[in-house]
mmCIF file of C-alpha atoms in Angstrom:
data_model
loop_
_atom_site.group_PDB
_atom_site.id
_atom_site.type_symbol
_atom_site.label_atom_id
_atom_site.label_comp_id
_atom_site.label_asym_id
_atom_site.label_seq_id
_atom_site.Cartn_x
_atom_site.Cartn_y
_atom_site.Cartn_z
ATOM 1 C CA MET X 1139 57.150 5.102 -9.570
ATOM 2 C CA ARG X 1140 56.211 4.563 -5.966
ATOM 3 C CA GLN X 1141 53.632 7.391 -6.162
ATOM 4 C CA ARG X 1142 52.103 5.877 -9.262
ATOM 5 C CA LEU X 1143 51.746 2.523 -7.543
ATOM 6 C CA ASN X 1144 50.001 4.137 -4.571
ATOM 7 C CA LEU X 1145 47.526 5.933 -6.847
ATOM 8 C CA ASP X 1146 46.604 2.644 -8.554
ATOM 9 C CA MET X 1147 45.996 1.010 -5.171
ATOM 10 C CA MET X 1148 43.834 3.941 -4.031
ATOM 11 C CA ASP X 1149 41.658 3.654 -7.143
ATOM 12 C CA ASN X 1150 40.979 -0.020 -6.424
ATOM 13 C CA ASP X 1151 40.012 0.711 -2.810
ATOM 14 C CA ALA X 1152 37.592 3.499 -3.766
ATOM 15 C CA GLU X 1153 35.137 1.207 -5.527
ATOM 16 C CA ILE X 1154 32.002 0.256 -3.594
ATOM 17 C CA ASP X 1155 29.892 -2.678 -4.658
ATOM 18 C CA MET X 1156 26.256 -1.478 -4.648
ATOM 19 C CA THR X 1157 24.683 -4.876 -5.320
ATOM 20 C CA PRO X 1158 24.123 -5.913 -1.670
ATOM 21 C CA MET X 1159 22.573 -2.542 -0.857
ATOM 22 C CA LEU X 1160 20.192 -2.800 -3.825
ATOM 23 C CA ASP X 1161 19.236 -6.320 -2.756
ATOM 24 C CA ILE X 1162 18.339 -5.042 0.706
ATOM 25 C CA VAL X 1163 16.307 -2.160 -0.740
ATOM 26 C CA PHE X 1164 14.295 -4.532 -2.945
ATOM 27 C CA ILE X 1165 13.710 -6.944 -0.061
ATOM 28 C CA MET X 1166 12.461 -4.058 2.115
ATOM 29 C CA LEU X 1167 10.210 -2.852 -0.701
ATOM 30 C CA ILE X 1168 8.660 -6.301 -1.089
ATOM 31 C CA PHE X 1169 8.201 -6.556 2.698
ATOM 32 C CA PHE X 1170 6.376 -3.226 2.908
ATOM 33 C CA ILE X 1171 4.147 -4.026 -0.052
ATOM 34 C CA VAL X 1172 3.163 -7.406 1.385
ATOM 35 C CA SER X 1173 2.629 -6.148 4.947
ATOM 36 C CA THR X 1174 0.562 -3.096 4.017
ATOM 37 C CA SER X 1175 -3.157 -3.351 4.612
ATOM 38 C CA PHE X 1176 -5.148 -1.383 2.118
ATOM 39 C CA VAL X 1177 -8.242 0.541 3.167
ATOM 40 C CA ARG X 1178 -11.254 0.281 0.908
ATOM 41 C CA GLU X 1179 -13.075 3.569 1.082
ATOM 42 C CA ALA X 1180 -16.744 4.050 0.348
ATOM 43 C CA GLY X 1181 -16.239 6.787 -2.244
ATOM 44 C CA VAL X 1182 -19.005 9.277 -1.345
ATOM 45 C CA GLU X 1183 -19.380 12.166 1.098
ATOM 46 C CA ILE X 1184 -21.662 11.381 4.024
ATOM 47 C CA GLU X 1185 -23.196 13.775 6.570
ATOM 48 C CA ARG X 1186 -22.686 11.647 9.668
ATOM 49 C CA PRO X 1187 -25.060 12.009 12.614
ATOM 50 C CA VAL X 1188 -23.868 13.659 15.816
ATOM 51 C CA SER X 1189 -23.330 11.529 18.919
ATOM 52 C CA GLU X 1190 -22.516 12.673 22.440
ATOM 53 C CA THR X 1191 -20.806 9.330 23.180
ATOM 54 C CA ALA X 1192 -18.747 9.058 19.986
ATOM 55 C CA GLU X 1193 -15.414 7.259 20.362
ATOM 56 C CA VAL X 1194 -12.400 7.420 18.102
ATOM 57 C CA LYS X 1195 -11.744 4.023 16.516
ATOM 58 C CA GLU X 1196 -8.831 2.976 14.402
ATOM 59 C CA ASN X 1197 -9.612 2.312 10.781
ATOM 60 C CA GLN X 1198 -11.648 -0.868 10.325
ATOM 61 C CA GLY X 1199 -10.441 -1.808 6.828
ATOM 62 C CA VAL X 1200 -13.611 -1.609 4.722
ATOM 63 C CA MET X 1201 -15.790 1.480 4.556
ATOM 64 C CA LEU X 1202 -19.458 1.071 3.625
ATOM 65 C CA ALA X 1203 -21.495 4.224 3.034
ATOM 66 C CA ILE X 1204 -25.250 4.770 2.996
ATOM 67 C CA THR X 1205 -26.256 8.072 1.397
ATOM 68 C CA ALA X 1206 -29.294 10.229 2.153
ATOM 69 C CA GLN X 1207 -30.803 8.851 -1.094
ATOM 70 C CA ASP X 1208 -30.449 5.312 0.349
ATOM 71 C CA GLU X 1209 -27.638 4.287 -1.997
ATOM 72 C CA ILE X 1210 -25.017 1.897 -0.646
ATOM 73 C CA TRP X 1211 -21.387 2.451 -1.658
ATOM 74 C CA LEU X 1212 -18.475 0.049 -1.235
ATOM 75 C CA ASP X 1213 -14.990 0.506 -2.680
ATOM 76 C CA ARG X 1214 -16.042 3.682 -4.574
ATOM 77 C CA GLN X 1215 -18.877 1.878 -6.370
ATOM 78 C CA PRO X 1216 -22.605 1.695 -5.723
ATOM 79 C CA VAL X 1217 -23.622 -1.783 -4.595
ATOM 80 C CA ASP X 1218 -26.939 -3.528 -4.004
ATOM 81 C CA VAL X 1219 -27.673 -4.620 -0.432
ATOM 82 C CA ARG X 1220 -27.752 -8.279 -1.595
ATOM 83 C CA MET X 1221 -24.166 -8.009 -2.901
ATOM 84 C CA ILE X 1222 -22.666 -6.842 0.405
ATOM 85 C CA ARG X 1223 -22.458 -10.322 1.935
ATOM 86 C CA PRO X 1224 -20.683 -12.117 -0.967
ATOM 87 C CA THR X 1225 -18.324 -9.184 -1.487
ATOM 88 C CA LEU X 1226 -17.328 -9.090 2.188
ATOM 89 C CA GLU X 1227 -16.974 -12.889 2.326
ATOM 90 C CA ARG X 1228 -14.478 -12.676 -0.528
ATOM 91 C CA LEU X 1229 -12.572 -9.860 1.207
ATOM 92 C CA LYS X 1230 -12.568 -11.789 4.495
ATOM 93 C CA VAL X 1231 -10.792 -14.702 2.803
ATOM 94 C CA GLU X 1232 -8.020 -12.299 1.783
ATOM 95 C CA GLN X 1233 -7.889 -10.579 5.206
ATOM 96 C CA PRO X 1234 -9.278 -12.754 8.056
ATOM 97 C CA ASP X 1235 -9.246 -9.993 10.723
ATOM 98 C CA LEU X 1236 -11.252 -7.631 8.526
ATOM 99 C CA GLY X 1237 -13.467 -5.003 10.125
ATOM 100 C CA VAL X 1238 -16.191 -2.804 8.633
ATOM 101 C CA MET X 1239 -16.989 0.849 9.305
ATOM 102 C CA ILE X 1240 -20.497 1.848 8.189
ATOM 103 C CA GLN X 1241 -20.944 5.530 7.388
ATOM 104 C CA ALA X 1242 -24.669 6.168 7.297
ATOM 105 C CA ASP X 1243 -25.922 9.630 6.389
ATOM 106 C CA ARG X 1244 -28.057 11.153 9.128
ATOM 107 C CA ASP X 1245 -30.975 11.269 6.654
ATOM 108 C CA ALA X 1246 -30.602 7.609 5.590
ATOM 109 C CA LYS X 1247 -33.334 5.183 6.577
ATOM 110 C CA THR X 1248 -32.682 3.206 9.741
ATOM 111 C CA GLY X 1249 -34.169 0.076 8.164
ATOM 112 C CA LEU X 1250 -31.524 0.149 5.424
ATOM 113 C CA LEU X 1251 -28.773 0.577 8.020
ATOM 114 C CA VAL X 1252 -30.069 -2.510 9.854
ATOM 115 C CA GLN X 1253 -30.168 -4.491 6.575
ATOM 116 C CA VAL X 1254 -26.565 -3.508 5.833
ATOM 117 C CA MET X 1255 -25.450 -4.452 9.352
ATOM 118 C CA ASP X 1256 -27.213 -7.828 8.999
ATOM 119 C CA GLN X 1257 -25.408 -8.511 5.712
ATOM 120 C CA VAL X 1258 -22.064 -7.608 7.304
ATOM 121 C CA LYS X 1259 -22.697 -9.926 10.275
ATOM 122 C CA LEU X 1260 -23.912 -12.757 7.990
ATOM 123 C CA SER X 1261 -20.641 -12.504 6.059
ATOM 124 C CA GLY X 1262 -18.827 -13.583 9.231
ATOM 125 C CA ILE X 1263 -17.301 -10.225 10.129
ATOM 126 C CA GLU X 1264 -17.534 -9.481 13.846
ATOM 127 C CA GLN X 1265 -15.873 -6.048 13.945
ATOM 128 C CA VAL X 1266 -18.610 -3.639 12.846
ATOM 129 C CA ALA X 1267 -18.838 0.045 13.756
ATOM 130 C CA VAL X 1268 -21.139 2.900 12.751
ATOM 131 C CA ALA X 1269 -19.403 6.240 12.127
ATOM 132 C CA THR X 1270 -20.674 9.384 13.848
ATOM 133 C CA ARG X 1271 -19.413 12.880 14.593
ATOM 134 C CA GLU X 1272 -18.631 14.060 18.103
ATOM 135 C CA GLY X 1273 -21.323 16.284 19.536
ATOM 136 C CA ALA X 1274 -20.633 19.680 21.062
ATOM 137 C CA GLY X 1275 -21.414 18.917 24.574
#
């Protein structure tokens, strides 16, 4: 009888309540989802120009691409140069410290690159960089 009583007590002690652990897991999941910053890629392959003074920069947040055919890509979609400013203004409201990395193909027109940079600056974004490749030097 005494052995049977001990077995019943051992069964009660062996149970583990998983509810608090699941609560913590869900709270951590929500935290990571909210704190993650998503990178908006341009969506096209660009042949970047070579630069002897290229520096490695951390990701800026939004990638704009200018192709050799003078197409502008933002968030994997072609966009008109006049739509860059309102699109970036909307994104800046969501993420105030937003930065932009412009990937201009080496055969893209310089005038178009300047227009894109003007639109980025007019949207209120101060962190603007132009992507290049490191030169062999």
